[in-house]
Coordinates of N, CA, C and O in Angstrom, one line a residue:
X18 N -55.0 11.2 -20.2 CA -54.5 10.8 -19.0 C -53.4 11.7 -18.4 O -52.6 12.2 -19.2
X19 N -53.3 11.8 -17.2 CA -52.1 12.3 -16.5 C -50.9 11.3 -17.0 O -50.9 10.2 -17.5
X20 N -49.7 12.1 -16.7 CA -48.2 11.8 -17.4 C -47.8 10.8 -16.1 O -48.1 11.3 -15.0
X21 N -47.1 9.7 -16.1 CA -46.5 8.3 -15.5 C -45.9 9.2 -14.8 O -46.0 10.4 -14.9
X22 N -45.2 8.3 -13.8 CA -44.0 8.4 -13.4 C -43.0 7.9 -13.7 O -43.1 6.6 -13.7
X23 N -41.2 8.6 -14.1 CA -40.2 7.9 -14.4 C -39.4 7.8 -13.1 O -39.5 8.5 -12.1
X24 N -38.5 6.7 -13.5 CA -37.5 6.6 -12.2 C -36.3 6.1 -13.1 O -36.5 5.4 -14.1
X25 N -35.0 6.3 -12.8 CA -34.0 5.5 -13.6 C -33.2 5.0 -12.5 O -32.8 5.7 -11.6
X26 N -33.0 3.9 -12.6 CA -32.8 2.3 -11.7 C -31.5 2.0 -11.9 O -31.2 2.4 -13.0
X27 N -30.5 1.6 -11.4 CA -29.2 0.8 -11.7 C -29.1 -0.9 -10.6 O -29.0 -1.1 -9.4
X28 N -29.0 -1.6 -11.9 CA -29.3 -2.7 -11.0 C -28.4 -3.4 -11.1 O -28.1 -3.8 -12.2
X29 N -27.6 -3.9 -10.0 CA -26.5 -4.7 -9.9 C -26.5 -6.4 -9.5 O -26.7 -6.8 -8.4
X30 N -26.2 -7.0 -10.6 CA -26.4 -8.2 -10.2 C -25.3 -9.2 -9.1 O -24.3 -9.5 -9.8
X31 N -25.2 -9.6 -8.4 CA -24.2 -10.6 -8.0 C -24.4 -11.8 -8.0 O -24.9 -11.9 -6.8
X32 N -24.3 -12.5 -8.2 CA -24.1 -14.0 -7.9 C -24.8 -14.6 -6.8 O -25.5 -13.8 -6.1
X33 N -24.7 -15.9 -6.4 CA -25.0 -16.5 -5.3 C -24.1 -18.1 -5.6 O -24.6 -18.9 -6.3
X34 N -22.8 -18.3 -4.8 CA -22.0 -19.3 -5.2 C -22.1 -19.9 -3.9 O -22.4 -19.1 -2.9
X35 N -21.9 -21.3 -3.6 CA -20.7 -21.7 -2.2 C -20.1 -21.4 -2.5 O -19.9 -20.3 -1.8
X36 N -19.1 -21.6 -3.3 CA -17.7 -21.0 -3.3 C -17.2 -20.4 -4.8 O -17.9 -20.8 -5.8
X37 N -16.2 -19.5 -5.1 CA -16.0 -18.9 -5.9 C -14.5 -19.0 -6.4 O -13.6 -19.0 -5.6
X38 N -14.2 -19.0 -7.8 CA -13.1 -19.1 -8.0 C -12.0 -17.8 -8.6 O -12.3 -17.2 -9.6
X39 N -10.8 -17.5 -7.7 CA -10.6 -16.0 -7.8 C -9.0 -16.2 -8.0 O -8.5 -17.1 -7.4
X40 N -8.3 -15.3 -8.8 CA -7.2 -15.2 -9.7 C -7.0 -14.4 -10.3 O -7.7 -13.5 -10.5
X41 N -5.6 -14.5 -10.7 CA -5.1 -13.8 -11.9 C -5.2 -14.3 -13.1 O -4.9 -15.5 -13.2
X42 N -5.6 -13.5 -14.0 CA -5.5 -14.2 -15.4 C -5.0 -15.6 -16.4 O -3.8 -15.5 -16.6
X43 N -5.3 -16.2 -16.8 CA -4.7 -17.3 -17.4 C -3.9 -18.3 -16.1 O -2.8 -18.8 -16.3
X44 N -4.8 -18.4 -14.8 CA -4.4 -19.0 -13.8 C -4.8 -20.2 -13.8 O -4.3 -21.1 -13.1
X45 N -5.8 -20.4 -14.8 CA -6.7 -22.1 -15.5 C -8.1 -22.6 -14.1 O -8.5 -23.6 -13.5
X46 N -8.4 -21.1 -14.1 CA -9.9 -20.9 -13.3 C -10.9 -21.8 -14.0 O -11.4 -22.8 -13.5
X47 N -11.1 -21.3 -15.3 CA -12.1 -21.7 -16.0 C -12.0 -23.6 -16.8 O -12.9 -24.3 -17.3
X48 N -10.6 -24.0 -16.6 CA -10.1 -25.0 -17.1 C -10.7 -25.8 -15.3 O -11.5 -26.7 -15.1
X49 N -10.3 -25.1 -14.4 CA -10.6 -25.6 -12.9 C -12.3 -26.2 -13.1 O -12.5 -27.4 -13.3
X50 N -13.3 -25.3 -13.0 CA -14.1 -25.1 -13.1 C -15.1 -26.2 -13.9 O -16.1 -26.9 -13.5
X51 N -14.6 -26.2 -15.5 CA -14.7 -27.4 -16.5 C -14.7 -28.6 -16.4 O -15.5 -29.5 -16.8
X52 N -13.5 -28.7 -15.5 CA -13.3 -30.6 -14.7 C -13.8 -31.1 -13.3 O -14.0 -32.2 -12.9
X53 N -14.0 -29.5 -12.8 CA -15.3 -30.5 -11.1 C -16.2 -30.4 -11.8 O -17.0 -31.4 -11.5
X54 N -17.1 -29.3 -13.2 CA -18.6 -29.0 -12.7 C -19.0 -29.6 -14.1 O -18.4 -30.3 -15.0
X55 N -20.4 -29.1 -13.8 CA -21.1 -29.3 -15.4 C -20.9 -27.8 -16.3 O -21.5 -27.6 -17.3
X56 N -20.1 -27.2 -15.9 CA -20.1 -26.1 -16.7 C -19.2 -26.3 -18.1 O -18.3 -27.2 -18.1
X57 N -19.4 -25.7 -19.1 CA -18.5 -25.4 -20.0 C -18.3 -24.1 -21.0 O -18.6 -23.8 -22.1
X58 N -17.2 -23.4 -18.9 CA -16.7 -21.6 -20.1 C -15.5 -22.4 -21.0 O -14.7 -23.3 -21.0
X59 N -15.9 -21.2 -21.8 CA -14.7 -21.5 -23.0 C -13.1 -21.0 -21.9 O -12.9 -20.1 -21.1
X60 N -12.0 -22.4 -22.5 CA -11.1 -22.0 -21.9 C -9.7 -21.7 -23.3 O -9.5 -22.7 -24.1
X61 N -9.2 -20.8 -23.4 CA -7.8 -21.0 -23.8 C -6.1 -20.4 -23.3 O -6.0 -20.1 -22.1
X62 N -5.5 -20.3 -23.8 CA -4.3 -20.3 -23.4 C -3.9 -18.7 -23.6 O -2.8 -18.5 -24.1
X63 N -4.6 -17.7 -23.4 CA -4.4 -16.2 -23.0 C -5.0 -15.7 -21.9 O -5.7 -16.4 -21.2
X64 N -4.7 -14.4 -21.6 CA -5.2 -13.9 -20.4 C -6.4 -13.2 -21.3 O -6.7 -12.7 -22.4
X65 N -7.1 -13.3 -19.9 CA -9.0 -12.6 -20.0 C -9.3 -13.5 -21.2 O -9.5 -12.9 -22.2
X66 N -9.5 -14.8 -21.2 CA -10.4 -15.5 -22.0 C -11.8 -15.3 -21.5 O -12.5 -14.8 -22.3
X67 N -12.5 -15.7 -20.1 CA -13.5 -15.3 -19.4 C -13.5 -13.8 -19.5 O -12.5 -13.1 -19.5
X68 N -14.9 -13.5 -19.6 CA -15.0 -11.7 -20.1 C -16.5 -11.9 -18.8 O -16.9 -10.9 -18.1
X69 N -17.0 -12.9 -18.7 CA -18.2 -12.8 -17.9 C -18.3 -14.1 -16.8 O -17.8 -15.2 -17.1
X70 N -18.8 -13.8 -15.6 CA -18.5 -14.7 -14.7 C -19.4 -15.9 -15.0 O -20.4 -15.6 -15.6
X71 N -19.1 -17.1 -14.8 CA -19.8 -18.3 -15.4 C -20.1 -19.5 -13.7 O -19.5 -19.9 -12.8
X72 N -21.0 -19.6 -14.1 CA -21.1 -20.7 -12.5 C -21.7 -22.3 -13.2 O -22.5 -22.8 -14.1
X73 N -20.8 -22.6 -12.3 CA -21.4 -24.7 -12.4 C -21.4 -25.2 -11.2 O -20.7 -24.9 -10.3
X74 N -22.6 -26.6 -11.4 CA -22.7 -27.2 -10.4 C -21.7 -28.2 -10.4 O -21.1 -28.6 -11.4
X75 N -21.5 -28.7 -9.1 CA -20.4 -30.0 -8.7 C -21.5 -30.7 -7.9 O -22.2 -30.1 -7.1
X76 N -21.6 -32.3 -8.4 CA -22.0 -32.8 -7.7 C -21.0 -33.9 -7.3 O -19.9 -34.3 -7.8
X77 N -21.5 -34.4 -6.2 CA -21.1 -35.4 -5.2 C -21.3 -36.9 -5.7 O -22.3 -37.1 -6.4
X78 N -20.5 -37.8 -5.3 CA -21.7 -39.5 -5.6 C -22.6 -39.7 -4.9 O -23.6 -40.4 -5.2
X79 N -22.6 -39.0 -3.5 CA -23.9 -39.0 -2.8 C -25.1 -38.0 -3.1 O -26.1 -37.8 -2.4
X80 N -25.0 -37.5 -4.2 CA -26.4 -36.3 -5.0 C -26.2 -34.9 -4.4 O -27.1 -34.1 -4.4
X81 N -25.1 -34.7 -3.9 CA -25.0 -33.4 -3.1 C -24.6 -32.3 -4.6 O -24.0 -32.5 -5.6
X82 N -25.2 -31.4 -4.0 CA -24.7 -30.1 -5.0 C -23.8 -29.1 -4.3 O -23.7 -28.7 -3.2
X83 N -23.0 -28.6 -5.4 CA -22.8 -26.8 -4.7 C -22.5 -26.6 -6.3 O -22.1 -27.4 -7.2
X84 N -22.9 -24.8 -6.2 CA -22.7 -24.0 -7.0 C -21.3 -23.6 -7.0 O -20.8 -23.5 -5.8
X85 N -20.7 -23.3 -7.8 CA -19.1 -22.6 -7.7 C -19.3 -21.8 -9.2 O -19.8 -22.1 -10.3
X86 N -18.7 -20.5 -8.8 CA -18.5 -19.5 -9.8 C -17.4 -19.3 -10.4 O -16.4 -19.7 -9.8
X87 N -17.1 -18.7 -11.4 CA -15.5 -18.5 -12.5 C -15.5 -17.3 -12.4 O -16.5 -17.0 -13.0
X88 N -14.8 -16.2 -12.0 CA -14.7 -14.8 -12.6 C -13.9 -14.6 -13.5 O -13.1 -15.4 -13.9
X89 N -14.1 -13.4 -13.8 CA -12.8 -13.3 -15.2 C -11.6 -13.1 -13.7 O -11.8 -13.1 -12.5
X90 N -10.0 -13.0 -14.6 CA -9.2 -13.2 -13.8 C -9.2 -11.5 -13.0 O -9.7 -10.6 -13.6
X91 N -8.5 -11.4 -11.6 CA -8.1 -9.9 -11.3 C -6.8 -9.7 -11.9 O -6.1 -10.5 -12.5
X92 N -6.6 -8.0 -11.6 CA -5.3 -7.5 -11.7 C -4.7 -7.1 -11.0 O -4.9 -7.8 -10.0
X93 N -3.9 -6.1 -10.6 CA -3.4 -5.4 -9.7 C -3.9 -4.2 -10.2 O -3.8 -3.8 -11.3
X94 N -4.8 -3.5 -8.7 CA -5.8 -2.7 -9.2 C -6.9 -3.0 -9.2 O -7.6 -2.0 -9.0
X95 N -7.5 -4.1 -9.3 CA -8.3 -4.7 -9.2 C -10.2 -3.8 -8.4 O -11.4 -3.7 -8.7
X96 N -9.0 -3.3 -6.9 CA -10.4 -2.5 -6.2 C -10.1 -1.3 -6.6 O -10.8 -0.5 -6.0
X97 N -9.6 -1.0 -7.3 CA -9.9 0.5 -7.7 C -10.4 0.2 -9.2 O -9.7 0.7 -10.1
X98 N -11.0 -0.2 -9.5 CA -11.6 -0.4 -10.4 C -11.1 -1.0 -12.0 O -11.8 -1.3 -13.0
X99 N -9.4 -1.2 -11.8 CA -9.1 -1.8 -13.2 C -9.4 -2.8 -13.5 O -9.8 -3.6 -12.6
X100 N -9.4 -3.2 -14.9 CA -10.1 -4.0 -15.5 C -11.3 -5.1 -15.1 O -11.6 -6.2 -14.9
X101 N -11.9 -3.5 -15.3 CA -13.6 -3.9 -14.8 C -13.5 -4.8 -13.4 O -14.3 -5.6 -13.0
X102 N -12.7 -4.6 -12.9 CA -12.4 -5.2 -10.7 C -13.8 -5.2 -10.2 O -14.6 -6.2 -10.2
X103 N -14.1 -3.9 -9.9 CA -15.0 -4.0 -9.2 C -16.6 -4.7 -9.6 O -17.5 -4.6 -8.8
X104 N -16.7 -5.1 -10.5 CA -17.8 -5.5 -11.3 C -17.5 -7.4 -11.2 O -18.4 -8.2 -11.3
X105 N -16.0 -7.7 -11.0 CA -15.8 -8.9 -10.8 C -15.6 -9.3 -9.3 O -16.1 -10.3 -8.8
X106 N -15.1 -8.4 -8.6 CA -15.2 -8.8 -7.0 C -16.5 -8.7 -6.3 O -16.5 -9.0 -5.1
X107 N -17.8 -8.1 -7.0 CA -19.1 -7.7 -6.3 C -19.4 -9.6 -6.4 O -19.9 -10.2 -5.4
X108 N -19.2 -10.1 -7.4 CA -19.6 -11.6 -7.4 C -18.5 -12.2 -6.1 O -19.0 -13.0 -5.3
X109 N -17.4 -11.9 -6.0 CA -17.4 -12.6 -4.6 C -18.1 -12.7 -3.7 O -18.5 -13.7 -3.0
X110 N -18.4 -11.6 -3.8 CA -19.2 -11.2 -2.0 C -20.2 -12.0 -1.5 O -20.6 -11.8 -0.3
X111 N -21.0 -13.1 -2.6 CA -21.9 -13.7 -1.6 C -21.5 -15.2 -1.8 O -22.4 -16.0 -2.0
X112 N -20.1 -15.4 -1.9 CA -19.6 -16.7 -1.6 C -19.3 -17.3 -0.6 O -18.8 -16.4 0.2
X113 N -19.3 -18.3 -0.2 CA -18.8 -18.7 1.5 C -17.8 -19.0 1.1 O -17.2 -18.0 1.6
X114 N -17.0 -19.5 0.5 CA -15.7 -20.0 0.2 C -15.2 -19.6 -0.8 O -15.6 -20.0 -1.8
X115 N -14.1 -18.6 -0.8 CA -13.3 -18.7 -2.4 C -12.2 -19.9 -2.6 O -11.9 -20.8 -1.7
X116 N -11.7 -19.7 -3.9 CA -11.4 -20.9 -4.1 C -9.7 -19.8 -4.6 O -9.9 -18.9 -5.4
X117 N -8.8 -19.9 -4.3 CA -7.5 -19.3 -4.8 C -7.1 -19.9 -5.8 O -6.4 -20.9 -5.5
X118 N -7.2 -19.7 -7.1 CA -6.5 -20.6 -8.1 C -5.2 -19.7 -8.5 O -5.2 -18.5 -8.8
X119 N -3.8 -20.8 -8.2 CA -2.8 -19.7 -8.7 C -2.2 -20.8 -9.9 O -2.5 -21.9 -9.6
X120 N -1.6 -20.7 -10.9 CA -0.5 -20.8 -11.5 C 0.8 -21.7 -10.6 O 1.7 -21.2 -10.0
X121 N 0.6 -22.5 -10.6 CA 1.9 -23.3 -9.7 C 3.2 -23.9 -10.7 O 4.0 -24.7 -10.2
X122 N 3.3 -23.6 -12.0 CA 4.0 -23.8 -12.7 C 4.8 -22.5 -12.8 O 5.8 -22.8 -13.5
X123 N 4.8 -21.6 -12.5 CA 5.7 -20.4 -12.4 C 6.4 -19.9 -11.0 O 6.9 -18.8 -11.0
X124 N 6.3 -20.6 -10.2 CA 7.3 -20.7 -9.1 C 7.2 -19.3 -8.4 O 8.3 -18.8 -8.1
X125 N 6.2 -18.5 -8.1 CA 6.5 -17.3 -7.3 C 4.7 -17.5 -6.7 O 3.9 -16.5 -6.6
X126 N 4.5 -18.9 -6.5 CA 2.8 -18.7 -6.0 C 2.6 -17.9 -4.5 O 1.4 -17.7 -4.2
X127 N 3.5 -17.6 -3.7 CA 3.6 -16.9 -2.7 C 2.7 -15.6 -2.7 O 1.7 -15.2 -2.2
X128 N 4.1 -15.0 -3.9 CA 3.8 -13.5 -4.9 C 2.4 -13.5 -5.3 O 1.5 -12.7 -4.8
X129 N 2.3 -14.3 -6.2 CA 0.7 -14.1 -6.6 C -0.4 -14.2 -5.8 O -1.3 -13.4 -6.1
X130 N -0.6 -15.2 -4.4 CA -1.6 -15.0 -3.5 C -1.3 -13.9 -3.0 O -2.4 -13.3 -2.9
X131 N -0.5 -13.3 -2.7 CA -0.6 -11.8 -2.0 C -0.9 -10.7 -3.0 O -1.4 -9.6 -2.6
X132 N -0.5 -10.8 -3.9 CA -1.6 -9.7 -5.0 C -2.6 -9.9 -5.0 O -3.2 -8.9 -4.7
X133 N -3.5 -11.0 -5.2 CA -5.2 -11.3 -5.0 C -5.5 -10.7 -4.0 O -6.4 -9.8 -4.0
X134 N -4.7 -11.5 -2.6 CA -5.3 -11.3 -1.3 C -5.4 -9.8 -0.9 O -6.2 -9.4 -0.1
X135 N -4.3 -8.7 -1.8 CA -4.2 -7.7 -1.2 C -5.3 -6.5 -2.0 O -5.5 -5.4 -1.5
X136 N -5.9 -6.9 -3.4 CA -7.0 -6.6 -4.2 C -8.3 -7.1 -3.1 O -9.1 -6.1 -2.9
X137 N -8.7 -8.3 -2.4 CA -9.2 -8.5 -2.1 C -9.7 -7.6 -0.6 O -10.8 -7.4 -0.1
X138 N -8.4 -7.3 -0.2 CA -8.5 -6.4 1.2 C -9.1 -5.3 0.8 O -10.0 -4.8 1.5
X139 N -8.4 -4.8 -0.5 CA -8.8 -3.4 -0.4 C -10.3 -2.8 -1.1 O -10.8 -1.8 -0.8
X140 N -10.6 -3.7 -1.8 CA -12.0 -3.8 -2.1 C -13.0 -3.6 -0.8 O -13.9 -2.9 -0.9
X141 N -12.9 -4.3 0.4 CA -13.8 -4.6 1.6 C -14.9 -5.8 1.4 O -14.6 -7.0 1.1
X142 N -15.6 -5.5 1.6 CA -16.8 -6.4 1.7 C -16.5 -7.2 2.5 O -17.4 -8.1 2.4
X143 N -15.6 -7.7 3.5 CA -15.4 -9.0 4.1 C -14.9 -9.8 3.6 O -14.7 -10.9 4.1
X144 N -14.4 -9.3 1.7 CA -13.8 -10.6 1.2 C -12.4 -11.1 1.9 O -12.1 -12.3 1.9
X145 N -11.6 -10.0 2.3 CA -10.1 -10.3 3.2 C -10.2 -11.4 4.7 O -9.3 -11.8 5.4
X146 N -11.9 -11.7 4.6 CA -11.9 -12.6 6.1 C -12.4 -13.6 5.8 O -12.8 -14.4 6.6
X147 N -12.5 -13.8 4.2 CA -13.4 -15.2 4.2 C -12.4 -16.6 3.9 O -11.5 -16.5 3.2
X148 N -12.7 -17.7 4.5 CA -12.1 -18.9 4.5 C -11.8 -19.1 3.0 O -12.7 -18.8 2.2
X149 N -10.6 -19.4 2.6 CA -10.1 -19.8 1.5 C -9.3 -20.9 1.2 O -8.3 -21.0 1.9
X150 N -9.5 -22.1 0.1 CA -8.8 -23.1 -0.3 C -7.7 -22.1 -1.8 O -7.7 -21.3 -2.7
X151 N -7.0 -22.8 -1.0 CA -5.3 -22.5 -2.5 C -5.1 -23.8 -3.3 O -4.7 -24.9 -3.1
X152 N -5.5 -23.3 -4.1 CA -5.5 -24.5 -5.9 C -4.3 -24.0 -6.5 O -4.4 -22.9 -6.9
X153 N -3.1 -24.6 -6.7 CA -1.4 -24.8 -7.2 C -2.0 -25.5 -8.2 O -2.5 -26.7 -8.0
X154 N -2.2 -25.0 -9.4 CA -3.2 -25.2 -10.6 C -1.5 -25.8 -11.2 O -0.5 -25.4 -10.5
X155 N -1.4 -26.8 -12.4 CA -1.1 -26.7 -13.9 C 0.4 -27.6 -13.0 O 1.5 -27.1 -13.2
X156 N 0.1 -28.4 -12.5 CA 1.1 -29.3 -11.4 C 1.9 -30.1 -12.5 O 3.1 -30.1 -12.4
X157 N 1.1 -30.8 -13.7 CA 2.1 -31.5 -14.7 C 3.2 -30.9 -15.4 O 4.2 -31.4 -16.1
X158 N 2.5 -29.3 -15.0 CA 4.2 -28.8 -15.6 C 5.3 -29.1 -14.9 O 6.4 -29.3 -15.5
X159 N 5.3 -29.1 -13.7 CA 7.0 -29.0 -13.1 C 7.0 -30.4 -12.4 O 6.1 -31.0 -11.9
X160 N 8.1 -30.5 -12.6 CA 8.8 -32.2 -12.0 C 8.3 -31.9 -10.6 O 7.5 -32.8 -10.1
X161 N 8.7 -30.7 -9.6 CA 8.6 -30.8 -8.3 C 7.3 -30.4 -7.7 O 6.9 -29.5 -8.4
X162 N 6.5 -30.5 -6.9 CA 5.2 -29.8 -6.2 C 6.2 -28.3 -6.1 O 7.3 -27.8 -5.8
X163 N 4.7 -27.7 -6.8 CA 5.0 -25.9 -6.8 C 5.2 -25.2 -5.3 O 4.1 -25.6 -4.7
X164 N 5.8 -24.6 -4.7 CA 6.3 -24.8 -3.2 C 5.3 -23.0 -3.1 O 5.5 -22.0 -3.8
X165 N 4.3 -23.3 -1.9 CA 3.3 -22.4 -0.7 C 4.0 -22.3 0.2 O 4.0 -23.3 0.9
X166 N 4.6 -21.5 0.6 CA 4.6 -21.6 2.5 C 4.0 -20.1 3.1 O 4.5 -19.5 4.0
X167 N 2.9 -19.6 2.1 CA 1.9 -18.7 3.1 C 1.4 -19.4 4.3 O 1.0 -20.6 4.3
X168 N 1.4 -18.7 5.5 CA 1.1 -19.3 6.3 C -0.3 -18.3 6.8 O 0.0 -17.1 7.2
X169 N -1.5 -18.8 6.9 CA -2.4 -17.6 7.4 C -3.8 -18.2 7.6 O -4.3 -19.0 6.7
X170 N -4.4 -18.0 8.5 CA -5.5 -18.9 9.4 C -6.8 -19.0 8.3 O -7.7 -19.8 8.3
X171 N -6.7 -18.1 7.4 CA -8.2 -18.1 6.6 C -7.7 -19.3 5.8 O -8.7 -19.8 5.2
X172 N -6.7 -20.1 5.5 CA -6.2 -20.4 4.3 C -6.6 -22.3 4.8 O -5.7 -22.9 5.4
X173 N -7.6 -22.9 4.5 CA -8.4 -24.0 4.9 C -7.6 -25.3 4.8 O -7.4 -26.2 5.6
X174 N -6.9 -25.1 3.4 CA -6.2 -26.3 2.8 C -5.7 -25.4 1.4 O -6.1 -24.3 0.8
X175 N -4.5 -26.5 1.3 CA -3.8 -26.2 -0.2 C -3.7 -27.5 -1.2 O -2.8 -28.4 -1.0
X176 N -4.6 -27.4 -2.2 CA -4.2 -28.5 -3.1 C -3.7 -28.6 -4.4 O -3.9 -27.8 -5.3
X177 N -3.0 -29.7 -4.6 CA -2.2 -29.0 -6.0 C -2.4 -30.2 -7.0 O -1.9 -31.3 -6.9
X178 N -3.4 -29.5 -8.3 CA -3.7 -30.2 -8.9 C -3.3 -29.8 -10.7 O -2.8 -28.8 -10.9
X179 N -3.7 -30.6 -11.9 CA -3.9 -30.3 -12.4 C -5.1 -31.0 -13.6 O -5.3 -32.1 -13.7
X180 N -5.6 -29.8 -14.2 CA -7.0 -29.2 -14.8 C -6.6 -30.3 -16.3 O -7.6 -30.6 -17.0
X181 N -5.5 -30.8 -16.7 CA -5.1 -31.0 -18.0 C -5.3 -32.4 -17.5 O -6.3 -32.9 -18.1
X182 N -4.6 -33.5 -16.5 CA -4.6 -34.4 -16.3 C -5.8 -35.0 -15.5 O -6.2 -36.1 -15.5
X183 N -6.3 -33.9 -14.8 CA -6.7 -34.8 -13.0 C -6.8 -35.0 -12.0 O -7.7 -35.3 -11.2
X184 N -5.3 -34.7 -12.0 CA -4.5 -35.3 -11.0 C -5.1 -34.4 -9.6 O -4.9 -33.1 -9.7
X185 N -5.5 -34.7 -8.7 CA -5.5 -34.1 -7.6 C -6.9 -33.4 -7.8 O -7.0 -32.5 -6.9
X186 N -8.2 -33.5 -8.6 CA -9.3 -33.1 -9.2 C -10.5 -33.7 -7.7 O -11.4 -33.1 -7.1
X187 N -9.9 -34.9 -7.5 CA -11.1 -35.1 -6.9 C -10.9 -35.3 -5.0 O -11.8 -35.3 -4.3
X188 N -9.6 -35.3 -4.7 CA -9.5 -34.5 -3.4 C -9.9 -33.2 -3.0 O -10.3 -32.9 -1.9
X189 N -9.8 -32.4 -4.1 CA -10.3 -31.1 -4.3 C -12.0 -30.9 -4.4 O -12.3 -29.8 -4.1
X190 N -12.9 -31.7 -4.8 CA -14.4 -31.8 -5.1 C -14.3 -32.6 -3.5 O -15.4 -32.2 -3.2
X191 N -14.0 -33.0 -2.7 CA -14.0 -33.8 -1.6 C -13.8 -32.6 -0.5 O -14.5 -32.5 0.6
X192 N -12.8 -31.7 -0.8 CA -12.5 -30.9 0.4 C -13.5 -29.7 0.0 O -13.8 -28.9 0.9
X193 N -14.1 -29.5 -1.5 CA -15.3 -28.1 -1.3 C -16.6 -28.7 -0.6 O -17.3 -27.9 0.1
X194 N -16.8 -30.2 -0.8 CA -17.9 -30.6 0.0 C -18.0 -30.9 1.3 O -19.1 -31.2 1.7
X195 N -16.8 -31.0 2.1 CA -16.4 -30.7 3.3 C -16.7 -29.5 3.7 O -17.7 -29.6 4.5
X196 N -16.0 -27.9 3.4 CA -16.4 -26.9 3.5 C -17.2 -26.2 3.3 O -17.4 -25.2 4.0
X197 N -18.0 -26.5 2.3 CA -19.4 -25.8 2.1 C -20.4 -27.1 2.2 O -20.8 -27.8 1.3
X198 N -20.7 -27.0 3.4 CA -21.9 -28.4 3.6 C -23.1 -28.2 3.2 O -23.9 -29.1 3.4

């Protein structure tokens, strides 16, 4: 027989979420993620526990679904490719909603959404214009609500919950089924 033809292919997978959960490291994404969905990523108490992005469903009492994804956490650097960035922001891209999970127990959540948001810009894709909820993650740590005052139109709602207790778990499953209808 005559000799085939080769072709060498690179195939990139992304995702398909409503909404997506996006962070820095050990921000309790995957702990987030654990308590609305049926998923279960392994969560512990270091940074980059998540090494691969993980999605679970949430359902509603009324049978409604959405999909929500975990990425591993970003860095600074993020779109220029560190720690494997670009490979974790391609799964944003076909989310309608991300979800901001910051650390609200370390009192600089300001700081931290604007390192995400500024990884997020510089990447492209549209991810700098997409509607975003802010999750003030790990609330039973501090006596006071962890203090936001980013002020910026994509930013939907801010809720501050935590992943250990509860607390604040199902306002939050209430406002992604609001947003992603």
């Amino acid at each position: 027989g005559m000799p085939g033809e080769e072709h060498a292919l690179e195939l990139r997978l992304k995702l398909v979420a409503d909404a997506a959960l996006a962070g820095l490291p050990n921000a309790g994404k995957s702990s987030l993620l654990r308590r609305i969905s049926n998923a279960t990523p392994k969560v512990a108490d270091y940074p980059f526990t998540t090494l691969q992005p993980v999605l679970g469903t949430v359902e509603s009492p009324d049978g409604a679904q959405l999909t929500v994804a975990d990425v591993p956490g970003l860095i600074e650097g993020a779109s220029d490719g560190v720690g494997l960035g670009h490979a974790f922001l391609a799964h944003l891209e076909r989310a309608r909603l991300l979800v901001h999970v910051i650390d609200g127990s370390e009192g600089d959540a300001d700081v931290r959404f604007a390192t995400i948001d500024r990884e997020l810009a510089l990447y492209g894709a549209g991810l700098d214009e997409r509607p975003q909820i802010v999750v003030l993650n790990k609330a039973d740590l501090t006596p006071a609500p962890a203090p936001f005052s980013v002020d910026d139109a994509r930013i939907l709602a801010v809720h501050r919950v935590s992943c250990a207790t509860g607390a604040g778990i199902d306002g939050l499953k209430r406002a992604l089924f609001a947003l992603c209808p």
